């Protein structure tokens, strides 16, 4: 049986076929859909974790109990999970454990484009990299088998193109007769006191030597010798680009990208006249190959930044004068039709919009965080000064306040979402209280992890499987940490929101404001309720454009109507949030009749 699956769907299928019992993740593009598809297989206990570190620790526990485990996250999530990861390399596993790192070249939805192949080398953990959906499925199973065979966690690296593109996948039945998980004590292996860790480190080095040798005969690494004039070493989606552009060139396709099969690479290099490496982001292969005394070219003409597309590869090689005439003929393409820009924007009725409008009116210095509310940086709200990583807003605010004058510190406000607060914001707030930092924190509780596709979190009241569970009380948690001034406001009431912000910004101690309105896209029935629609009274509209200052997509500007132009509200987009009505000084916006 065959199906057309995305890379993420294929990884989920591979987990099922490989007998995974426990899967844990924190949502993050481009990895999110892995767990959303794993949950379809009822044999697997799948759950969202508050952050990637916890997700990996859940997977480690399942592995120590003898179960096969899958842990998924985007590339920057591995930074959060790095603490247990490096020690896991020493402890090894019992049940197989695969860690999916979904990298994001070109930063389609990320704050950096780090190359996580470097983590494999740094942590001394093998890494596989699939080139299509079929390999995503097969490599997931292979990763778990290698994990158990070599007593190691195994990385599976994807990129955005592999995660989200689709191709044909041949399905198989799940494996049978895996060992039954059970509690077996093995403290010498799993308790990393220095005395135990010293024993484990040499075993890690020996494991990597064995894997390096085995890589030369693994089927996932293969030489495809064609024209001996040019040879290209590549992996992942770049393999398909190379084959499309240079069908006659010889290729060495690497499925295991760490450790590298150096004997195979030497053999391949000897079989071709010129050797190149085509790899996205860092010269990871290139530097290691050069260190072996093998002459190879790559990043001296291919870009270090961004994705490699077929056109970018074609142009780069043509610039080197390499077999240009043998390139497939390009059909003449008509000039592209110019399209209007579509900058990202908060949804109509987003509860964050009014908060940023009020912060801008108060001339606040906003330390921001990762989530939909990061869009508050963009015009017309233009109210965010920092955004570094998940949970950084509160720590950033503390640092800024410690550095500036007493008068300036009153302007500093940290803004963070509910899911991000659960992820790594709580520790920052504890630090702020503990060190008596006089700053204001705004927690935007929209009851969902909105930016990555509306996944649940500990503050939403539901699990990945949609089962009702305890909803964390953010206000009570803040009070338990020691915040003495916690208030909940309606972000759709601009006067109330601005008043609360102004008062708390003046307070000479830590304070928290929680906005308590749900995301308009929450999938659960009854959480978000659409209000009455609003319309513009054309007789009262003066064309002052005040309603445009919140950047709501439902508000359209017609420049050729009225004296100075006129606003209109699209009834298909309006959610009835009432914010625009509060901005109009001429009572030109009101409820639709």
XYZ file of C-alpha atoms in Angstrom:
593
model
C 0.000 0.000 0.000
C 1.273 3.451 -0.930
C 0.289 6.949 0.140
C 1.394 10.483 -0.624
C 2.771 11.859 2.650
C 4.663 14.911 3.798
C 7.988 14.339 5.481
C 6.416 14.995 8.876
C 3.556 12.591 8.193
C 6.066 9.972 7.047
C 8.103 10.330 10.242
C 4.931 9.734 12.251
C 4.199 6.659 10.148
C 7.777 5.473 10.650
C 7.395 5.813 14.406
C 4.287 3.643 14.265
C 5.899 0.982 12.053
C 9.012 0.948 14.283
C 7.014 0.249 17.440
C 7.467 3.588 19.203
C 5.577 3.607 22.500
C 6.124 7.169 23.721
C 6.396 10.415 21.735
C 6.852 13.904 23.144
C 7.442 17.317 21.567
C 7.018 21.041 21.809
C 5.350 22.504 18.701
C 7.526 24.554 16.390
C 7.584 25.023 12.638
C 8.652 23.020 10.665
C 8.326 20.065 13.086
C 4.803 20.583 14.463
C 2.878 18.150 12.285
C 4.947 15.154 13.433
C 3.169 14.838 16.802
C -0.153 15.912 15.289
C 0.102 12.817 13.085
C 1.650 10.517 15.685
C -1.485 10.998 17.791
C -3.472 9.264 15.027
C -1.757 5.996 15.993
C -3.443 4.978 19.232
C -0.651 2.556 20.113
C 1.635 5.529 20.836
C 1.359 7.694 23.952
C 1.901 11.136 22.404
C 1.873 14.437 24.272
C 2.916 18.075 24.107
C 5.534 19.047 26.663
C 5.909 22.549 28.152
C 9.279 22.877 26.378
C 11.825 20.839 24.437
C 13.967 20.005 27.465
C 11.004 18.361 29.169
C 10.056 16.593 25.926
C 13.509 15.015 25.697
C 13.481 14.078 29.376
C 10.147 12.294 28.862
C 11.666 10.414 25.943
C 14.738 9.527 27.999
C 12.574 8.113 30.775
C 10.617 5.970 28.315
C 13.865 4.740 26.797
C 15.349 3.858 30.194
C 12.220 1.789 30.835
C 12.878 -0.140 27.623
C 10.355 1.490 25.283
C 11.146 2.971 21.908
C 10.709 6.758 22.022
C 10.483 9.643 19.579
C 11.126 13.287 20.493
C 10.511 16.109 17.995
C 11.370 19.799 17.899
C 12.512 22.545 15.561
C 16.189 23.401 15.319
C 16.257 26.113 18.012
C 14.432 23.727 20.330
C 17.568 21.598 20.490
C 19.233 24.556 22.193
C 16.682 24.201 24.990
C 17.080 20.411 25.109
C 20.887 20.491 24.988
C 21.370 20.041 28.740
C 19.945 16.502 28.972
C 21.054 15.719 25.398
C 24.790 15.864 26.032
C 24.536 13.661 29.117
C 22.227 11.250 27.278
C 25.114 10.709 24.884
C 27.027 9.301 27.889
C 24.244 7.260 29.471
C 23.112 5.766 26.202
C 19.692 4.166 25.926
C 17.784 0.977 26.561
C 14.844 1.325 24.213
C 15.713 3.131 20.989
C 15.443 6.923 21.076
C 15.290 9.161 18.005
C 15.439 12.949 18.276
C 13.981 14.830 15.317
C 15.599 18.209 14.664
C 13.685 20.129 11.988
C 16.042 22.799 10.657
C 14.781 25.927 8.908
C 17.183 27.230 6.221
C 15.996 30.616 4.913
C 14.288 31.204 8.283
C 10.749 30.811 6.988
C 9.506 30.793 10.576
C 12.535 31.124 12.826
C 14.837 33.643 14.472
C 18.005 32.000 13.151
C 19.026 29.301 10.681
C 21.552 27.346 12.728
C 22.813 24.120 11.188
C 22.108 21.371 13.715
C 24.475 18.925 12.095
C 26.952 20.660 14.376
C 25.024 19.354 17.399
C 25.610 15.782 16.237
C 29.343 16.345 16.151
C 29.376 18.370 19.382
C 27.313 15.839 21.384
C 28.934 12.804 19.671
C 25.627 11.422 18.479
C 24.994 9.870 15.043
C 22.732 11.757 12.650
C 20.675 10.630 9.666
C 19.286 13.011 7.036
C 16.479 11.847 4.707
C 16.026 13.254 1.210
C 12.301 12.560 0.726
C 9.227 11.251 2.515
C 10.025 7.580 1.890
C 13.393 8.056 3.545
C 11.754 9.990 6.384
C 9.774 6.879 7.211
C 12.604 4.411 6.668
C 15.225 6.501 8.462
C 12.977 6.842 11.512
C 12.948 3.074 11.836
C 16.656 2.816 11.060
C 17.441 5.486 13.683
C 15.700 3.440 16.360
C 17.501 0.265 15.300
C 20.890 2.016 15.313
C 20.020 3.540 18.674
C 19.608 0.113 20.239
C 22.469 -1.481 18.347
C 25.007 1.170 19.356
C 23.484 2.221 22.697
C 23.033 5.827 21.654
C 20.372 8.414 20.924
C 20.155 9.132 17.197
C 19.405 12.432 15.500
C 17.118 12.570 12.479
C 17.600 15.909 10.730
C 15.024 17.326 8.372
C 14.684 20.751 6.802
C 11.593 22.783 5.994
C 11.451 21.489 2.409
C 11.613 17.860 3.529
C 9.184 18.394 6.425
C 6.460 19.955 4.302
C 6.921 18.583 0.780
C 5.071 15.410 -0.196
C 6.067 12.288 -2.078
C 5.002 8.673 -2.425
C 5.602 6.410 0.564
C 5.276 2.632 0.651
C 3.678 1.575 3.925
C 4.554 -1.492 5.965
C 3.211 -3.323 8.980
C 4.561 -2.395 12.416
C 7.351 -4.503 13.875
C 6.382 -7.221 16.306
C 7.957 -8.916 19.311
C 9.807 -5.919 20.698
C 10.896 -6.305 24.326
C 8.207 -5.413 26.848
C 9.156 -2.245 28.786
C 9.976 -2.920 32.427
C 11.827 -1.371 35.333
C 15.424 -2.560 35.428
C 17.854 -0.788 37.736
C 21.185 0.170 36.198
C 22.518 3.078 38.235
C 26.097 2.793 37.005
C 24.883 3.493 33.463
C 22.102 5.967 34.150
C 23.310 8.021 37.144
C 25.911 10.416 35.802
C 27.983 11.168 38.857
C 31.539 12.066 37.840
C 32.814 8.597 38.723
C 30.228 6.931 36.467
C 30.572 9.524 33.700
C 34.344 8.962 33.527
C 33.676 5.313 32.772
C 31.077 6.153 30.126
C 33.098 8.708 28.142
C 35.559 6.218 26.600
C 32.572 4.096 25.571
C 31.129 7.083 23.699
C 34.388 7.530 21.797
C 34.541 3.822 20.947
C 30.910 3.926 19.802
C 31.682 6.770 17.397
C 34.682 4.882 15.989
C 32.496 1.855 15.300
C 29.804 3.989 13.705
C 32.370 5.780 11.558
C 33.615 2.456 10.249
C 30.098 1.073 9.743
C 29.058 4.205 7.831
C 31.255 3.107 4.903
C 29.036 0.101 4.245
C 25.623 1.456 5.212
C 23.078 1.425 2.403
C 21.978 4.956 3.281
C 25.345 6.187 1.963
C 25.804 5.382 -1.695
C 28.072 6.273 -4.607
C 26.449 6.862 -7.975
C 29.316 7.003 -10.468
C 28.393 8.438 -13.866
C 30.545 10.993 -15.674
C 33.915 10.844 -13.893
C 34.750 14.470 -14.682
C 32.576 15.909 -11.900
C 31.621 14.390 -8.539
C 29.261 15.985 -6.021
C 28.880 15.007 -2.359
C 25.488 15.999 -1.001
C 22.576 15.032 1.242
C 18.929 15.733 1.992
C 16.833 17.732 -0.438
C 20.006 19.037 -2.112
C 20.546 15.532 -3.510
C 17.382 15.842 -5.583
C 18.356 19.330 -6.729
C 21.760 18.059 -7.881
C 20.244 15.100 -9.710
C 17.739 17.375 -11.439
C 20.316 19.939 -12.549
C 23.275 17.631 -13.253
C 21.829 14.247 -14.286
C 25.156 13.121 -15.770
C 27.417 14.036 -12.860
C 28.563 11.452 -10.322
C 27.104 11.812 -6.841
C 27.826 10.559 -3.355
C 24.548 10.683 -1.451
C 25.013 10.769 2.307
C 22.142 9.453 4.410
C 24.255 9.330 7.564
C 25.708 12.815 7.890
C 27.576 12.118 11.140
C 29.888 10.348 11.445
C 30.973 10.604 7.809
C 32.017 7.526 5.778
C 35.544 8.740 5.123
C 36.738 5.593 3.314
C 33.803 5.882 0.903
C 34.513 9.588 0.448
C 38.171 8.868 -0.398
C 37.091 6.212 -2.896
C 34.613 8.586 -4.499
C 37.150 11.425 -4.626
C 39.618 9.132 -6.396
C 36.994 8.200 -8.986
C 36.314 11.754 -10.213
C 38.429 14.556 -11.631
C 36.800 17.427 -9.736
C 35.061 17.106 -6.369
C 32.392 19.430 -4.987
C 30.153 19.542 -1.937
C 26.609 20.881 -2.187
C 25.214 21.409 1.310
C 22.910 23.957 2.911
C 24.213 26.375 5.535
C 27.555 25.458 7.154
C 30.495 23.757 5.367
C 29.961 20.765 7.655
C 31.011 18.088 5.149
C 33.515 20.303 3.388
C 35.613 21.127 6.449
C 35.824 17.510 7.580
C 36.736 16.312 4.084
C 39.430 18.964 3.725
C 40.784 17.982 7.141
C 41.463 14.527 5.635
C 43.648 16.100 2.947
C 41.054 15.708 0.195
C 40.732 18.691 -2.130
C 37.106 19.753 -2.500
C 35.214 22.936 -3.355
C 31.865 24.168 -2.077
C 31.362 27.222 0.059
C 33.931 29.192 -1.917
C 31.150 29.723 -4.479
C 27.941 28.400 -2.910
C 26.132 30.625 -0.374
C 26.514 30.124 3.371
C 23.152 31.728 4.109
C 19.666 30.618 3.135
C 18.279 27.634 1.276
C 19.920 26.137 -1.765
C 17.367 26.040 -4.559
C 17.895 24.469 -7.980
C 18.291 27.918 -9.500
C 20.826 29.035 -6.900
C 22.876 25.874 -7.414
C 22.651 26.192 -11.203
C 23.758 29.836 -11.105
C 26.629 29.148 -8.694
C 28.072 26.330 -10.814
C 27.613 28.310 -14.025
C 29.593 31.109 -12.400
C 32.492 28.662 -12.055
C 32.299 27.823 -15.745
C 31.556 24.188 -14.944
C 29.942 22.236 -17.808
C 27.449 24.985 -18.448
C 26.569 23.573 -21.844
C 25.509 20.281 -20.268
C 22.916 21.909 -18.061
C 19.297 21.105 -18.911
C 17.854 23.753 -21.191
C 15.779 26.336 -19.390
C 12.427 27.079 -20.958
C 11.774 30.749 -21.448
C 9.530 31.906 -18.642
C 7.222 34.900 -18.908
C 8.132 37.751 -16.568
C 6.535 37.288 -13.149
C 3.309 39.117 -12.507
C 3.879 41.720 -9.772
C 1.852 40.882 -6.704
C 0.970 43.147 -3.810
C 2.998 42.583 -0.665
C 1.476 40.411 2.040
C 3.291 41.235 5.255
C 2.352 39.032 8.232
C -0.339 40.515 10.433
C -2.357 39.689 13.514
C -5.749 38.220 12.701
C -8.907 40.337 12.799
C -10.101 40.304 16.388
C -6.710 39.294 17.792
C -6.644 40.135 21.517
C -3.018 41.287 21.248
C -3.749 44.261 19.003
C -5.243 46.538 21.650
C -2.387 45.813 24.064
C 0.249 46.969 21.602
C -1.788 50.004 20.668
C -1.882 51.002 24.349
C 1.838 50.294 24.803
C 2.640 52.489 21.814
C 0.455 55.280 23.192
C 2.419 55.071 26.465
C 5.761 55.086 24.616
C 6.771 51.861 26.376
C 10.076 50.078 25.773
C 8.768 46.588 24.998
C 10.950 43.509 25.372
C 9.214 40.923 23.245
C 9.101 37.178 22.817
C 8.344 34.400 20.324
C 4.724 34.126 19.230
C 1.985 35.879 17.238
C 2.523 38.974 19.333
C 5.994 39.362 17.812
C 4.042 40.908 14.936
C 3.551 43.905 17.218
C 6.971 44.910 15.904
C 5.493 45.635 12.466
C 3.718 48.825 11.333
C 1.390 50.367 12.202
C 1.821 49.152 15.825
C 5.644 49.189 15.682
C 5.987 48.507 19.394
C 8.728 46.010 20.202
C 12.404 46.602 20.861
C 13.794 43.114 21.537
C 13.014 39.536 20.554
C 15.705 36.907 21.122
C 14.306 33.484 21.978
C 11.500 31.689 23.804
C 11.067 33.165 27.278
C 13.731 35.858 26.912
C 11.390 38.849 27.233
C 11.235 38.802 31.036
C 14.975 38.307 31.544
C 15.656 41.006 28.947
C 13.371 43.402 30.816
C 15.203 42.688 34.074
C 18.546 43.405 32.460
C 17.369 46.630 30.841
C 15.872 47.904 34.105
C 19.111 47.207 35.969
C 21.070 49.233 33.437
C 19.000 52.418 32.918
C 17.991 55.371 35.061
C 15.123 55.266 37.551
C 12.936 57.359 35.262
C 13.613 55.284 32.144
C 12.974 51.977 33.896
C 9.319 52.968 34.225
C 8.981 52.542 30.446
C 10.137 48.911 30.378
C 7.446 46.273 29.790
C 7.990 42.587 28.995
C 5.380 40.932 26.758
C 5.010 37.137 26.612
C 2.322 34.653 25.557
C 0.790 31.944 27.704
C 2.540 29.040 25.955
C 5.880 30.845 25.938
C 5.429 31.702 29.610
C 4.971 27.972 30.314
C 7.929 27.160 28.056
C 10.675 29.224 29.686
C 9.106 32.422 30.970
C 8.348 31.257 34.502
C 12.019 31.141 35.505
C 12.523 34.678 34.222
C 9.636 35.905 36.379
C 11.052 34.082 39.410
C 14.343 35.869 38.836
C 12.583 39.215 38.510
C 10.773 38.738 41.813
C 13.769 37.262 43.607
C 15.992 40.188 42.618
C 13.280 42.812 43.209
C 13.372 44.171 39.668
C 10.750 46.928 39.255
C 9.351 46.022 35.837
C 5.964 45.135 34.395
C 5.251 41.817 32.685
C 2.244 41.433 30.380
C 1.181 37.817 29.878
C -1.009 37.527 26.793
C -3.192 34.542 27.657
C -5.066 33.572 24.509
C -5.455 29.955 25.729
C -3.496 28.356 22.907
C -0.091 28.048 21.239
C -1.269 30.153 18.332
C 1.738 30.885 16.121
C 2.575 27.248 15.309
C -1.004 26.237 14.557
C -3.147 26.375 17.711
C -1.661 23.564 19.758
C -2.611 23.063 23.401
C -0.368 23.800 26.362
C -0.612 23.555 30.172
C -2.641 26.785 30.276
C -5.201 25.714 27.670
C -6.950 22.980 29.655
C -6.621 20.204 27.045
C -4.002 17.666 25.973
C -2.733 16.761 22.505
C -5.422 14.058 22.321
C -8.074 16.712 23.129
C -8.676 15.266 26.560
C -9.765 17.802 29.192
C -7.156 18.348 31.880
C -6.260 20.815 34.620
C -5.834 24.326 33.231
C -2.924 26.044 34.887
C -4.036 29.223 36.680
C -1.473 31.766 35.490
C -2.559 34.438 37.981
C -2.250 32.086 40.948
C 1.108 30.837 39.699
C 2.405 34.416 39.520
C 1.218 35.049 43.063
C 2.851 31.820 44.227
C 6.143 32.973 42.718
C 5.847 36.119 44.786
C 4.298 38.744 42.507
C 2.179 40.874 44.828
C 0.434 42.877 42.126
C -1.356 40.682 39.569
C -4.313 41.970 37.614
C -6.390 40.541 34.779
C -7.688 42.888 32.076
C -9.890 42.749 29.001
C -7.545 43.654 26.099
C -10.516 44.711 23.968
C -11.221 47.547 26.418
C -8.578 50.086 25.428
C -9.185 52.447 28.347
C -9.000 49.643 30.920
C -5.866 48.195 29.307
C -4.046 51.516 29.081
C -5.025 52.479 32.628
C -3.691 49.183 34.007
C -0.449 49.506 32.046
C 0.108 53.088 33.157
C -0.442 52.255 36.821
C 1.773 49.169 36.832
C 4.569 50.866 34.892
C 4.762 53.413 37.704
C 4.918 50.736 40.387
C 8.382 50.428 42.019
C 8.283 46.607 42.176
C 7.528 43.646 39.902
C 3.967 43.426 38.627
C 2.018 41.275 36.177
C -0.897 42.111 33.890
C -2.719 39.165 32.311
C -4.920 39.691 29.254
C -7.657 37.089 29.234
C -9.267 36.776 25.814
C -8.934 33.732 23.538
C -7.363 33.501 20.116
C -10.008 33.941 17.414
C -8.778 30.723 15.759
C -9.069 28.405 18.766
C -10.389 25.157 17.328
C -12.462 24.234 20.366
C -16.155 25.171 20.156
C -17.327 27.774 22.643
C -13.928 29.237 23.553
C -14.065 32.103 21.082
C -17.466 33.668 20.490
C -17.850 36.064 17.584
C -19.455 39.356 18.592
C -21.791 41.613 16.627
C -20.290 42.964 13.413
C -19.283 46.597 12.993
C -19.831 48.967 10.075
C -18.655 52.443 9.078
C -21.260 55.178 8.849
C -20.281 56.865 5.587
C -22.017 60.088 6.593
C -19.948 60.429 9.763
C -16.562 59.156 8.531
C -14.194 62.120 8.089
C -11.307 60.134 6.639
C -9.091 60.822 9.669
C -7.564 57.292 9.389
C -7.472 56.800 13.176
C -8.999 53.338 12.797
C -6.075 52.291 10.595
C -3.635 52.708 13.478
C -4.395 49.231 14.838
C -3.666 47.484 11.537
C -6.773 45.296 11.527
C -7.099 43.379 8.225
C -10.891 43.792 8.374
C -10.578 47.563 7.996
C -10.122 48.578 4.382
C -9.193 52.047 3.165
C -10.889 53.434 0.069
C -8.856 56.524 -0.902
C -11.257 57.752 -3.554
C -14.350 57.986 -1.362
C -15.382 60.970 0.714
C -13.310 64.113 1.074
C -10.057 62.483 2.253
C -10.875 58.835 1.699
C -12.987 56.525 3.798
C -12.794 53.334 5.838
C -14.881 50.223 5.250
C -15.137 47.109 7.398
C -15.200 43.735 5.648
C -18.078 41.793 7.242
C -16.442 38.479 6.346
C -13.392 39.375 8.453
C -14.862 41.389 11.318
C -15.125 39.484 14.608
C -16.866 42.204 16.610
C -13.931 42.898 18.945
C -14.996 46.569 19.319
C -11.464 47.996 19.299
C -11.924 50.085 16.140
C -15.088 51.724 17.532
C -13.125 52.966 20.526
C -10.600 54.661 18.249
C -13.114 56.652 16.224
C -13.648 60.144 17.692
C -16.525 60.875 15.350
C -18.771 57.914 16.274
C -18.568 56.738 12.679
C -18.119 53.082 13.638
C -20.944 51.163 15.241
C -22.660 47.825 15.393
C -24.269 46.526 12.258
C -28.043 46.490 12.252
